[in-house]
PDB file of C-alpha atoms in Angstrom:
ATOM      1  CA  MET E   1      -0.176   0.206   0.250  1.00 43.00           C
ATOM      2  CA  ASP E   2       0.992   3.884  -0.844  1.00 48.00           C
ATOM      3  CA  TYR E   3       0.696   5.772   1.923  1.00 55.00           C
ATOM      4  CA  ASN E   4       1.263   9.272   2.525  1.00 72.00           C
ATOM      5  CA  PHE E   5       3.040   8.637   5.915  1.00 84.00           C
ATOM      6  CA  PRO E   6       6.136   9.733   7.520  1.00 89.00           C
ATOM      7  CA  GLY E   7       8.904   6.418   6.845  1.00 89.00           C
ATOM      8  CA  PHE E   8       9.201   5.781  10.543  1.00 93.00           C
ATOM      9  CA  LEU E   9       6.332   5.687  11.918  1.00 94.00           C
ATOM     10  CA  ASN E  10       5.361   3.302   8.722  1.00 93.00           C
ATOM     11  CA  GLU E  11       8.337   1.215  10.604  1.00 94.00           C
ATOM     12  CA  ILE E  12       6.965   1.937  14.285  1.00 96.00           C
ATOM     13  CA  LEU E  13       3.804   1.089  13.655  1.00 97.00           C
ATOM     14  CA  LYS E  14       4.845  -2.162  11.755  1.00 96.00           C
ATOM     15  CA  GLU E  15       7.264  -2.885  14.349  1.00 97.00           C
ATOM     16  CA  GLN E  16       4.665  -3.049  17.256  1.00 98.00           C
ATOM     17  CA  TYR E  17       1.352  -4.425  15.838  1.00 98.00           C
ATOM     18  CA  GLY E  18       2.498  -6.370  12.224  1.00 97.00           C
ATOM     19  CA  GLU E  19       1.538  -5.385   8.868  1.00 96.00           C
ATOM     20  CA  GLU E  20      -2.422  -5.945   8.752  1.00 97.00           C
ATOM     21  CA  ILE E  21      -2.731  -3.978  12.006  1.00 98.00           C
ATOM     22  CA  ARG E  22      -0.898  -0.855  10.633  1.00 96.00           C
ATOM     23  CA  ASP E  23      -2.715  -1.126   7.049  1.00 95.00           C
ATOM     24  CA  LYS E  24      -6.003  -1.294   9.640  1.00 97.00           C
ATOM     25  CA  ILE E  25      -4.194   1.559  11.815  1.00 97.00           C
ATOM     26  CA  LEU E  26      -2.856   3.976   7.853  1.00 95.00           C
ATOM     27  CA  GLU E  27      -7.216   3.027   6.873  1.00 95.00           C
ATOM     28  CA  GLY E  28      -7.709   4.722  10.451  1.00 97.00           C
ATOM     29  CA  TYR E  29      -6.209   8.030   9.192  1.00 96.00           C
ATOM     30  CA  LYS E  30      -8.071   8.028   5.916  1.00 95.00           C
ATOM     31  CA  GLN E  31     -11.406   8.623   7.421  1.00 95.00           C
ATOM     32  CA  LYS E  32     -13.113  11.559   7.328  1.00 94.00           C
ATOM     33  CA  ARG E  33     -14.787  11.808  11.580  1.00 95.00           C
ATOM     34  CA  TYR E  34     -18.030  12.524  12.475  1.00 97.00           C
ATOM     35  CA  THR E  35     -18.767  15.691  14.714  1.00 98.00           C
ATOM     36  CA  THR E  36     -19.328  14.499  18.321  1.00 98.00           C
ATOM     37  CA  PHE E  37     -20.311  16.292  21.320  1.00 98.00           C
ATOM     38  CA  ARG E  38     -21.401  15.844  25.115  1.00 98.00           C
ATOM     39  CA  VAL E  39     -23.798  16.971  26.487  1.00 98.00           C
ATOM     40  CA  ASN E  40     -23.218  19.517  29.446  1.00 98.00           C
ATOM     41  CA  THR E  41     -25.449  18.085  32.400  1.00 98.00           C
ATOM     42  CA  LEU E  42     -24.249  21.583  34.447  1.00 98.00           C
ATOM     43  CA  LYS E  43     -26.849  23.411  32.364  1.00 98.00           C
ATOM     44  CA  SER E  44     -28.941  20.765  30.358  1.00 98.00           C
ATOM     45  CA  SER E  45     -30.397  16.965  30.213  1.00 98.00           C
ATOM     46  CA  ILE E  46     -30.026  14.671  27.612  1.00 98.00           C
ATOM     47  CA  VAL E  47     -33.286  14.034  27.159  1.00 98.00           C
ATOM     48  CA  GLU E  48     -33.542  18.482  26.380  1.00 98.00           C
ATOM     49  CA  ILE E  49     -30.901  17.978  23.698  1.00 98.00           C
ATOM     50  CA  GLU E  50     -32.487  15.244  22.299  1.00 98.00           C
ATOM     51  CA  ASP E  51     -35.509  16.798  21.963  1.00 98.00           C
ATOM     52  CA  ILE E  52     -33.582  19.739  20.552  1.00 98.00           C
ATOM     53  CA  LEU E  53     -32.106  17.762  17.938  1.00 98.00           C
ATOM     54  CA  ASN E  54     -35.094  15.869  16.801  1.00 98.00           C
ATOM     55  CA  ASN E  55     -36.259  19.476  15.835  1.00 97.00           C
ATOM     56  CA  GLU E  56     -33.816  20.858  14.067  1.00 96.00           C
ATOM     57  CA  LYS E  57     -33.732  17.292  12.270  1.00 97.00           C
ATOM     58  CA  ILE E  58     -30.770  16.862  13.047  1.00 98.00           C
ATOM     59  CA  GLU E  59     -29.344  12.938  12.987  1.00 98.00           C
ATOM     60  CA  TYR E  60     -27.622  11.128  15.763  1.00 98.00           C
ATOM     61  CA  GLU E  61     -26.659   7.969  17.404  1.00 97.00           C
ATOM     62  CA  LYS E  62     -25.578   7.458  20.903  1.00 97.00           C
ATOM     63  CA  VAL E  63     -23.009   4.686  22.745  1.00 97.00           C
ATOM     64  CA  LYS E  64     -23.358   2.020  24.721  1.00 96.00           C
ATOM     65  CA  TRP E  65     -20.570   3.616  27.085  1.00 97.00           C
ATOM     66  CA  SER E  66     -22.329   6.832  27.847  1.00 98.00           C
ATOM     67  CA  GLU E  67     -25.500   8.416  27.774  1.00 97.00           C
ATOM     68  CA  GLU E  68     -24.220  11.858  27.702  1.00 98.00           C
ATOM     69  CA  ALA E  69     -22.121  11.592  23.974  1.00 98.00           C
ATOM     70  CA  PHE E  70     -23.656  11.830  20.833  1.00 98.00           C
ATOM     71  CA  ILE E  71     -22.390  11.066  17.085  1.00 98.00           C
ATOM     72  CA  ILE E  72     -24.161  13.434  14.990  1.00 98.00           C
ATOM     73  CA  LYS E  73     -24.586  12.342  11.470  1.00 96.00           C
ATOM     74  CA  ASN E  74     -26.635  14.617   8.899  1.00 96.00           C
ATOM     75  CA  VAL E  75     -24.793  18.325   9.502  1.00 96.00           C
ATOM     76  CA  SER E  76     -20.953  19.304   9.692  1.00 96.00           C
ATOM     77  CA  GLU E  77     -19.293  20.656  13.132  1.00 97.00           C
ATOM     78  CA  LYS E  78     -19.981  24.201  11.865  1.00 97.00           C
ATOM     79  CA  GLU E  79     -23.602  23.476  12.083  1.00 97.00           C
ATOM     80  CA  ILE E  80     -23.978  22.324  15.706  1.00 98.00           C
ATOM     81  CA  GLU E  81     -21.704  25.602  16.643  1.00 98.00           C
ATOM     82  CA  LYS E  82     -24.494  27.599  15.078  1.00 97.00           C
ATOM     83  CA  LEU E  83     -27.164  26.233  17.834  1.00 97.00           C
ATOM     84  CA  GLU E  84     -28.054  27.880  21.149  1.00 98.00           C
ATOM     85  CA  ILE E  85     -27.333  24.539  22.620  1.00 98.00           C
ATOM     86  CA  TYR E  86     -23.805  24.796  21.556  1.00 98.00           C
ATOM     87  CA  GLN E  87     -23.316  28.845  21.805  1.00 97.00           C
ATOM     88  CA  ASN E  88     -24.723  28.539  25.952  1.00 97.00           C
ATOM     89  CA  GLY E  89     -22.395  26.265  26.976  1.00 98.00           C
ATOM     90  CA  LYS E  90     -25.392  22.904  27.070  1.00 98.00           C
ATOM     91  CA  ILE E  91     -23.278  20.616  24.945  1.00 98.00           C
ATOM     92  CA  TYR E  92     -19.722  20.576  24.674  1.00 98.00           C
ATOM     93  CA  LEU E  93     -17.752  19.530  20.976  1.00 98.00           C
ATOM     94  CA  GLN E  94     -15.639  16.769  22.156  1.00 98.00           C
ATOM     95  CA  SER E  95     -13.803  13.199  20.367  1.00 98.00           C
ATOM     96  CA  LEU E  96     -15.185  10.504  21.593  1.00 98.00           C
ATOM     97  CA  SER E  97     -11.655   9.109  22.278  1.00 98.00           C
ATOM     98  CA  SER E  98     -11.408  11.840  24.763  1.00 98.00           C
ATOM     99  CA  MET E  99     -14.392  11.298  26.738  1.00 98.00           C
ATOM    100  CA  LEU E 100     -12.930   8.210  28.002  1.00 98.00           C
ATOM    101  CA  PRO E 101     -10.279   9.158  30.289  1.00 98.00           C
ATOM    102  CA  PRO E 102     -12.749  11.096  32.319  1.00 98.00           C
ATOM    103  CA  ILE E 103     -15.596   8.201  32.934  1.00 98.00           C
ATOM    104  CA  ILE E 104     -12.435   6.158  33.492  1.00 98.00           C
ATOM    105  CA  LEU E 105     -11.183   7.681  36.300  1.00 98.00           C
ATOM    106  CA  ASN E 106     -14.294   8.156  38.439  1.00 98.00           C
ATOM    107  CA  PRO E 107     -13.947  11.473  39.769  1.00 98.00           C
ATOM    108  CA  LYS E 108     -15.944  11.462  43.050  1.00 98.00           C
ATOM    109  CA  GLU E 109     -17.542  14.035  45.000  1.00 98.00           C
ATOM    110  CA  GLY E 110     -15.409  16.202  47.658  1.00 98.00           C
ATOM    111  CA  MET E 111     -12.358  14.755  46.136  1.00 98.00           C
ATOM    112  CA  ASP E 112      -8.878  16.946  45.242  1.00 98.00           C
ATOM    113  CA  ILE E 113      -9.101  16.307  41.647  1.00 98.00           C
ATOM    114  CA  LEU E 114      -6.076  17.442  39.235  1.00 98.00           C
ATOM    115  CA  ASP E 115      -5.793  17.623  35.761  1.00 98.00           C
ATOM    116  CA  MET E 116      -2.479  18.135  34.866  1.00 98.00           C
ATOM    117  CA  ALA E 117      -2.516  19.529  31.594  1.00 96.00           C
ATOM    118  CA  ALA E 118      -6.201  20.917  31.078  1.00 97.00           C
ATOM    119  CA  ALA E 119      -6.601  23.221  27.984  1.00 96.00           C
ATOM    120  CA  PRO E 120      -8.479  23.948  26.337  1.00 96.00           C
ATOM    121  CA  GLY E 121     -11.017  22.668  28.988  1.00 97.00           C
ATOM    122  CA  GLY E 122     -13.092  19.743  27.875  1.00 97.00           C
ATOM    123  CA  LYS E 123     -12.134  17.225  30.283  1.00 98.00           C
ATOM    124  CA  THR E 124     -11.630  19.240  33.398  1.00 98.00           C
ATOM    125  CA  THR E 125     -15.470  20.388  32.429  1.00 98.00           C
ATOM    126  CA  GLN E 126     -16.381  16.762  32.411  1.00 98.00           C
ATOM    127  CA  ILE E 127     -15.276  15.924  35.332  1.00 98.00           C
ATOM    128  CA  ALA E 128     -17.054  19.225  37.414  1.00 98.00           C
ATOM    129  CA  ALA E 129     -19.806  17.479  35.205  1.00 98.00           C
ATOM    130  CA  LEU E 130     -19.683  13.653  36.019  1.00 98.00           C
ATOM    131  CA  VAL E 131     -19.010  15.131  39.852  1.00 98.00           C
ATOM    132  CA  ASN E 132     -21.855  17.528  39.469  1.00 98.00           C
ATOM    133  CA  ASN E 133     -19.604  20.650  40.884  1.00 98.00           C
ATOM    134  CA  LYS E 134     -18.840  19.219  44.264  1.00 98.00           C
ATOM    135  CA  ALA E 135     -15.381  18.132  44.166  1.00 98.00           C
ATOM    136  CA  ALA E 136     -12.088  20.416  44.167  1.00 98.00           C
ATOM    137  CA  ILE E 137     -10.803  20.484  41.473  1.00 98.00           C
ATOM    138  CA  THR E 138      -7.511  22.003  39.972  1.00 98.00           C
ATOM    139  CA  ALA E 139      -6.764  22.466  36.160  1.00 98.00           C
ATOM    140  CA  CYS E 140      -2.791  23.014  35.377  1.00 97.00           C
ATOM    141  CA  GLU E 141      -1.925  24.746  32.187  1.00 96.00           C
ATOM    142  CA  MET E 142       1.765  26.205  31.674  1.00 95.00           C
ATOM    143  CA  ASN E 143       0.432  28.695  28.300  1.00 95.00           C
ATOM    144  CA  LYS E 144      -0.811  31.627  29.401  1.00 96.00           C
ATOM    145  CA  ILE E 145      -2.854  32.144  25.850  1.00 97.00           C
ATOM    146  CA  ARG E 146      -3.863  28.306  26.362  1.00 96.00           C
ATOM    147  CA  ALA E 147      -4.743  28.903  29.580  1.00 97.00           C
ATOM    148  CA  GLU E 148      -7.077  32.234  28.647  1.00 97.00           C
ATOM    149  CA  ARG E 149      -9.146  29.575  26.802  1.00 97.00           C
ATOM    150  CA  LEU E 150      -8.828  26.971  29.732  1.00 98.00           C
ATOM    151  CA  LYS E 151     -10.482  29.713  31.706  1.00 98.00           C
ATOM    152  CA  TYR E 152     -13.510  30.886  28.805  1.00 98.00           C
ATOM    153  CA  ASN E 153     -14.616  26.691  27.960  1.00 98.00           C
ATOM    154  CA  ILE E 154     -14.491  26.305  32.210  1.00 98.00           C
ATOM    155  CA  GLU E 155     -16.893  29.961  32.877  1.00 98.00           C
ATOM    156  CA  LYS E 156     -18.939  28.735  29.653  1.00 98.00           C
ATOM    157  CA  GLN E 157     -19.717  24.749  30.746  1.00 98.00           C
ATOM    158  CA  GLY E 158     -20.364  26.532  34.693  1.00 98.00           C
ATOM    159  CA  ALA E 159     -17.821  24.372  35.631  1.00 98.00           C
ATOM    160  CA  ASN E 160     -15.730  25.089  39.319  1.00 98.00           C
ATOM    161  CA  ALA E 161     -12.531  24.617  38.789  1.00 98.00           C
ATOM    162  CA  TYR E 162      -9.421  26.501  39.488  1.00 98.00           C
ATOM    163  CA  VAL E 163      -6.835  27.272  36.921  1.00 98.00           C
ATOM    164  CA  MET E 164      -3.679  27.235  37.650  1.00 97.00           C
ATOM    165  CA  ILE E 165      -0.837  28.525  34.989  1.00 97.00           C
ATOM    166  CA  THR E 166       2.184  26.679  35.812  1.00 96.00           C
ATOM    167  CA  ASP E 167       3.988  23.822  34.371  1.00 96.00           C
ATOM    168  CA  ALA E 168       2.861  21.020  35.712  1.00 96.00           C
ATOM    169  CA  ARG E 169       5.996  19.472  36.232  1.00 96.00           C
ATOM    170  CA  ASN E 170       6.957  22.157  38.773  1.00 95.00           C
ATOM    171  CA  ILE E 171       4.084  21.718  41.028  1.00 96.00           C
ATOM    172  CA  ASP E 172       5.265  21.681  44.237  1.00 95.00           C
ATOM    173  CA  ASP E 173       5.423  18.387  46.226  1.00 95.00           C
ATOM    174  CA  PHE E 174       3.342  20.167  48.875  1.00 94.00           C
ATOM    175  CA  PHE E 175       0.108  19.350  47.172  1.00 95.00           C
ATOM    176  CA  SER E 176      -1.263  16.454  47.017  1.00 97.00           C
ATOM    177  CA  PHE E 177      -4.645  15.317  45.359  1.00 98.00           C
ATOM    178  CA  ASN E 178      -7.691  11.705  45.589  1.00 98.00           C
ATOM    179  CA  GLN E 179      -7.499  11.612  41.916  1.00 98.00           C
ATOM    180  CA  ILE E 180      -5.737  13.175  38.842  1.00 98.00           C
ATOM    181  CA  LEU E 181      -6.253  12.680  35.074  1.00 98.00           C
ATOM    182  CA  LEU E 182      -2.680  13.424  33.031  1.00 98.00           C
ATOM    183  CA  ASP E 183      -3.608  13.322  29.498  1.00 98.00           C
ATOM    184  CA  ALA E 184      -0.325  13.752  29.100  1.00 98.00           C
ATOM    185  CA  PRO E 185       1.091  16.412  25.577  1.00 96.00           C
ATOM    186  CA  CYS E 186       2.320  13.745  22.431  1.00 97.00           C
ATOM    187  CA  SER E 187       3.269  13.476  19.011  1.00 97.00           C
ATOM    188  CA  GLY E 188      -0.788  12.872  18.142  1.00 97.00           C
ATOM    189  CA  SER E 189       0.428   9.441  16.775  1.00 97.00           C
ATOM    190  CA  GLY E 190      -3.579   8.921  17.189  1.00 97.00           C
ATOM    191  CA  THR E 191      -4.932  11.951  15.490  1.00 97.00           C
ATOM    192  CA  LEU E 192      -2.927  12.177  12.115  1.00 95.00           C
ATOM    193  CA  GLU E 193      -4.924  13.230   8.905  1.00 92.00           C
ATOM    194  CA  ALA E 194      -4.036  11.508   5.321  1.00 89.00           C
ATOM    195  CA  GLU E 195      -5.202  14.725   3.694  1.00 88.00           C
ATOM    196  CA  ASP E 196      -2.667  17.249   5.936  1.00 87.00           C
ATOM    197  CA  LYS E 197      -0.521  18.336   3.354  1.00 86.00           C
ATOM    198  CA  ASN E 198       2.115  19.085   6.168  1.00 86.00           C
ATOM    199  CA  LEU E 199       2.145  15.503   8.035  1.00 89.00           C
ATOM    200  CA  GLN E 200       5.687  15.000   6.786  1.00 88.00           C
ATOM    201  CA  LYS E 201       6.862  18.447   8.604  1.00 89.00           C
ATOM    202  CA  VAL E 202       4.435  18.005  11.913  1.00 89.00           C
ATOM    203  CA  PHE E 203       5.162  14.459  12.630  1.00 94.00           C
ATOM    204  CA  THR E 204       8.911  13.960  13.422  1.00 94.00           C
ATOM    205  CA  LYS E 205      10.468  11.933  15.549  1.00 94.00           C
ATOM    206  CA  LYS E 206      12.202  14.627  17.389  1.00 96.00           C
ATOM    207  CA  LEU E 207       8.530  15.411  18.191  1.00 97.00           C
ATOM    208  CA  VAL E 208       7.976  11.568  19.587  1.00 97.00           C
ATOM    209  CA  ASP E 209      11.635  12.046  21.240  1.00 96.00           C
ATOM    210  CA  LYS E 210      10.234  15.352  22.832  1.00 97.00           C
ATOM    211  CA  SER E 211       7.070  13.786  23.578  1.00 97.00           C
ATOM    212  CA  VAL E 212       8.825  10.999  25.799  1.00 97.00           C
ATOM    213  CA  LYS E 213      10.780  13.494  28.214  1.00 97.00           C
ATOM    214  CA  SER E 214       7.557  15.645  29.055  1.00 97.00           C
ATOM    215  CA  GLN E 215       5.360  12.173  29.184  1.00 98.00           C
ATOM    216  CA  LEU E 216       8.005  10.844  31.646  1.00 97.00           C
ATOM    217  CA  ALA E 217       8.327  14.163  34.234  1.00 97.00           C
ATOM    218  CA  LEU E 218       4.643  14.653  33.898  1.00 98.00           C
ATOM    219  CA  LEU E 219       3.746  10.851  35.175  1.00 97.00           C
ATOM    220  CA  LYS E 220       6.180  10.734  38.292  1.00 96.00           C
ATOM    221  CA  LYS E 221       5.234  14.515  39.315  1.00 97.00           C
ATOM    222  CA  ALA E 222       1.870  12.723  39.040  1.00 97.00           C
ATOM    223  CA  LEU E 223       2.815   9.923  41.463  1.00 96.00           C
ATOM    224  CA  THR E 224       4.534  12.091  44.148  1.00 95.00           C
ATOM    225  CA  ILE E 225       1.620  14.332  44.748  1.00 97.00           C
ATOM    226  CA  LEU E 226      -0.751  11.591  44.008  1.00 97.00           C
ATOM    227  CA  LYS E 227      -2.646  10.498  47.527  1.00 97.00           C
ATOM    228  CA  PRO E 228      -1.345   7.118  49.052  1.00 95.00           C
ATOM    229  CA  GLU E 229      -3.903   4.348  48.221  1.00 96.00           C
ATOM    230  CA  SER E 230      -5.673   6.863  45.566  1.00 97.00           C
ATOM    231  CA  GLU E 231      -5.690   6.247  42.080  1.00 98.00           C
ATOM    232  CA  MET E 232      -4.687   8.277  38.535  1.00 98.00           C
ATOM    233  CA  VAL E 233      -5.661   7.946  35.200  1.00 98.00           C
ATOM    234  CA  TYR E 234      -2.785   8.232  32.508  1.00 98.00           C
ATOM    235  CA  SER E 235      -3.992   8.897  28.925  1.00 98.00           C
ATOM    236  CA  THR E 236      -2.463  10.114  25.344  1.00 98.00           C
ATOM    237  CA  CYS E 237      -3.702  10.486  22.062  1.00 98.00           C
ATOM    238  CA  SER E 238      -0.944   8.394  20.937  1.00 98.00           C
ATOM    239  CA  ILE E 239      -0.663   4.965  20.094  1.00 98.00           C
ATOM    240  CA  LEU E 240       2.895   4.731  20.002  1.00 98.00           C
ATOM    241  CA  SER E 241       4.095   2.355  22.838  1.00 98.00           C
ATOM    242  CA  GLN E 242       7.323   4.162  23.182  1.00 98.00           C
ATOM    243  CA  GLU E 243       4.492   7.685  24.599  1.00 98.00           C
ATOM    244  CA  ASN E 244       2.288   4.506  26.278  1.00 98.00           C
ATOM    245  CA  GLU E 245       3.263   1.411  27.662  1.00 98.00           C
ATOM    246  CA  GLU E 246       7.142   1.888  27.978  1.00 97.00           C
ATOM    247  CA  ILE E 247       6.414   5.477  29.877  1.00 97.00           C
ATOM    248  CA  ILE E 248       4.224   2.962  32.156  1.00 97.00           C
ATOM    249  CA  ASN E 249       7.203   0.589  32.561  1.00 96.00           C
ATOM    250  CA  LYS E 250       9.424   3.200  34.137  1.00 94.00           C
ATOM    251  CA  VAL E 251       7.469   3.881  36.975  1.00 92.00           C
ATOM    252  CA  LEU E 252       5.455   0.637  38.027  1.00 88.00           C
ATOM    253  CA  ASN E 253       9.080  -0.681  38.161  1.00 73.00           C
ATOM    254  CA  ASN E 254      10.497   2.351  40.147  1.00 75.00           C
ATOM    255  CA  LEU E 255       7.723   3.619  42.340  1.00 76.00           C
ATOM    256  CA  ASN E 256       4.857   1.899  44.562  1.00 85.00           C
ATOM    257  CA  CYS E 257       2.474   1.999  42.327  1.00 94.00           C
ATOM    258  CA  GLU E 258       0.166  -0.670  40.324  1.00 96.00           C
ATOM    259  CA  ILE E 259      -2.055  -0.871  36.812  1.00 97.00           C
ATOM    260  CA  VAL E 260      -6.221  -0.867  37.798  1.00 98.00           C
ATOM    261  CA  PRO E 261      -7.639  -3.085  35.447  1.00 98.00           C
ATOM    262  CA  ILE E 262     -10.168  -0.991  33.071  1.00 98.00           C
ATOM    263  CA  GLU E 263     -13.597  -2.068  33.308  1.00 94.00           C
ATOM    264  CA  LEU E 264     -16.382   0.008  31.230  1.00 93.00           C
ATOM    265  CA  GLN E 265     -19.510  -0.772  30.677  1.00 92.00           C
ATOM    266  CA  GLY E 266     -20.026  -1.092  26.757  1.00 94.00           C
ATOM    267  CA  MET E 267     -16.280  -1.168  26.568  1.00 94.00           C
ATOM    268  CA  GLU E 268     -16.864  -3.774  23.800  1.00 94.00           C
ATOM    269  CA  ASP E 269     -17.528  -1.433  21.311  1.00 94.00           C
ATOM    270  CA  LEU E 270     -14.777   0.438  21.248  1.00 98.00           C
ATOM    271  CA  PRO E 271     -12.382  -0.528  18.378  1.00 98.00           C
ATOM    272  CA  LEU E 272      -9.456  -1.834  20.513  1.00 98.00           C
ATOM    273  CA  LEU E 273      -5.701  -2.144  19.529  1.00 98.00           C
ATOM    274  CA  PRO E 274      -3.371  -4.648  21.403  1.00 98.00           C
ATOM    275  CA  THR E 275      -1.565  -3.413  23.935  1.00 98.00           C
ATOM    276  CA  LYS E 276       1.766  -4.276  26.298  1.00 97.00           C
ATOM    277  CA  ILE E 277       0.318  -3.682  29.696  1.00 97.00           C
ATOM    278  CA  LYS E 278      -2.265  -5.774  30.616  1.00 97.00           C
ATOM    279  CA  GLY E 279      -5.337  -3.531  31.460  1.00 98.00           C
ATOM    280  CA  THR E 280      -5.101  -0.966  29.486  1.00 98.00           C
ATOM    281  CA  VAL E 281      -6.723   0.516  26.378  1.00 98.00           C
ATOM    282  CA  CYS E 282      -5.552   1.577  23.340  1.00 98.00           C
ATOM    283  CA  ILE E 283      -7.981   2.715  20.753  1.00 98.00           C
ATOM    284  CA  CYS E 284      -7.610   2.239  17.142  1.00 98.00           C
ATOM    285  CA  PRO E 285      -8.356   5.628  15.014  1.00 98.00           C
ATOM    286  CA  ASN E 286     -11.187   5.728  12.438  1.00 98.00           C
ATOM    287  CA  LYS E 287     -14.524   7.505  11.614  1.00 97.00           C
ATOM    288  CA  LEU E 288     -16.149   7.262  15.216  1.00 98.00           C
ATOM    289  CA  TYR E 289     -12.561   7.423  17.286  1.00 98.00           C
ATOM    290  CA  GLU E 290      -9.192   9.058  17.705  1.00 98.00           C
ATOM    291  CA  GLY E 291      -6.759   6.879  18.480  1.00 98.00           C
ATOM    292  CA  PHE E 292      -5.871   6.734  22.088  1.00 98.00           C
ATOM    293  CA  PHE E 293      -4.105   5.080  25.402  1.00 98.00           C
ATOM    294  CA  VAL E 294      -5.456   5.095  28.411  1.00 98.00           C
ATOM    295  CA  ALA E 295      -4.458   3.550  32.142  1.00 98.00           C
ATOM    296  CA  LYS E 296      -5.546   3.270  35.326  1.00 98.00           C
ATOM    297  CA  ILE E 297      -2.501   3.677  38.046  1.00 98.00           C
ATOM    298  CA  ARG E 298      -2.921   3.045  41.399  1.00 97.00           C
ATOM    299  CA  LYS E 299      -0.414   4.603  44.114  1.00 95.00           C
ATOM    300  CA  ASN E 300      -0.152   2.156  46.648  1.00 92.00           C
ATOM    301  CA  ILE E 301       1.964   3.489  49.428  1.00 79.00           C
TER     302      ILE E 301
END
């Protein structure tokens, strides 16, 4: 097959997954994904949104693993953005894959929760909705411009969260949290699009290497400030093992923590890729999902 992808990516995917699965992944990069959104239950309800979509003759599908997730079948993202329910924050445009980490984290009311790399705020506001705004949520973002976007989305969604403008790797060890979501900056290997003419320039081995360095530092920091006998989620929009399983193995071997096998109602519908750590989840890119990796980790002491 002749794909216009960086040669090193072809080789990495072939080595990690074999030719058959690699070709499936590359075909996934060619798919045009459906528009998807999440109902913001802080401002609306599933019934209200369904009624509005039906009145607007907008066709949709649901998924088994989340009542709040909607797949739009017959209109574009731009058309959804024109709707009042988007403009007033009753829905949030978000990929299906990126909805998974907060659900897998299973945030609890009354907890101190940290979102370590929070901008633009989809997962932060999702966590707030899952706990009905009844948790102390800290959202961390190092870039001031992205932090402003994060603040805007938090306000628009009616979420309660404190924005900390700092590099999460530099958070003082004095802090401690009951639950942490680390959706780590990554190469984006799960979200590549075949039509992107700049792909050869944008997706590079240097980017992967840079991502790996920051991911390891962030995960070590997360496990340092996670309270004992507590759980966190590590996720990336990458499907490369060096950004996922290899990062986790480096901390599992040195810190007293363990993998918590991911159990999710409706998980059988996810287009899963094989992983090198039992109990973790890696999603294959296709017309519904971005490529994504999620692991749940428990700190024992």
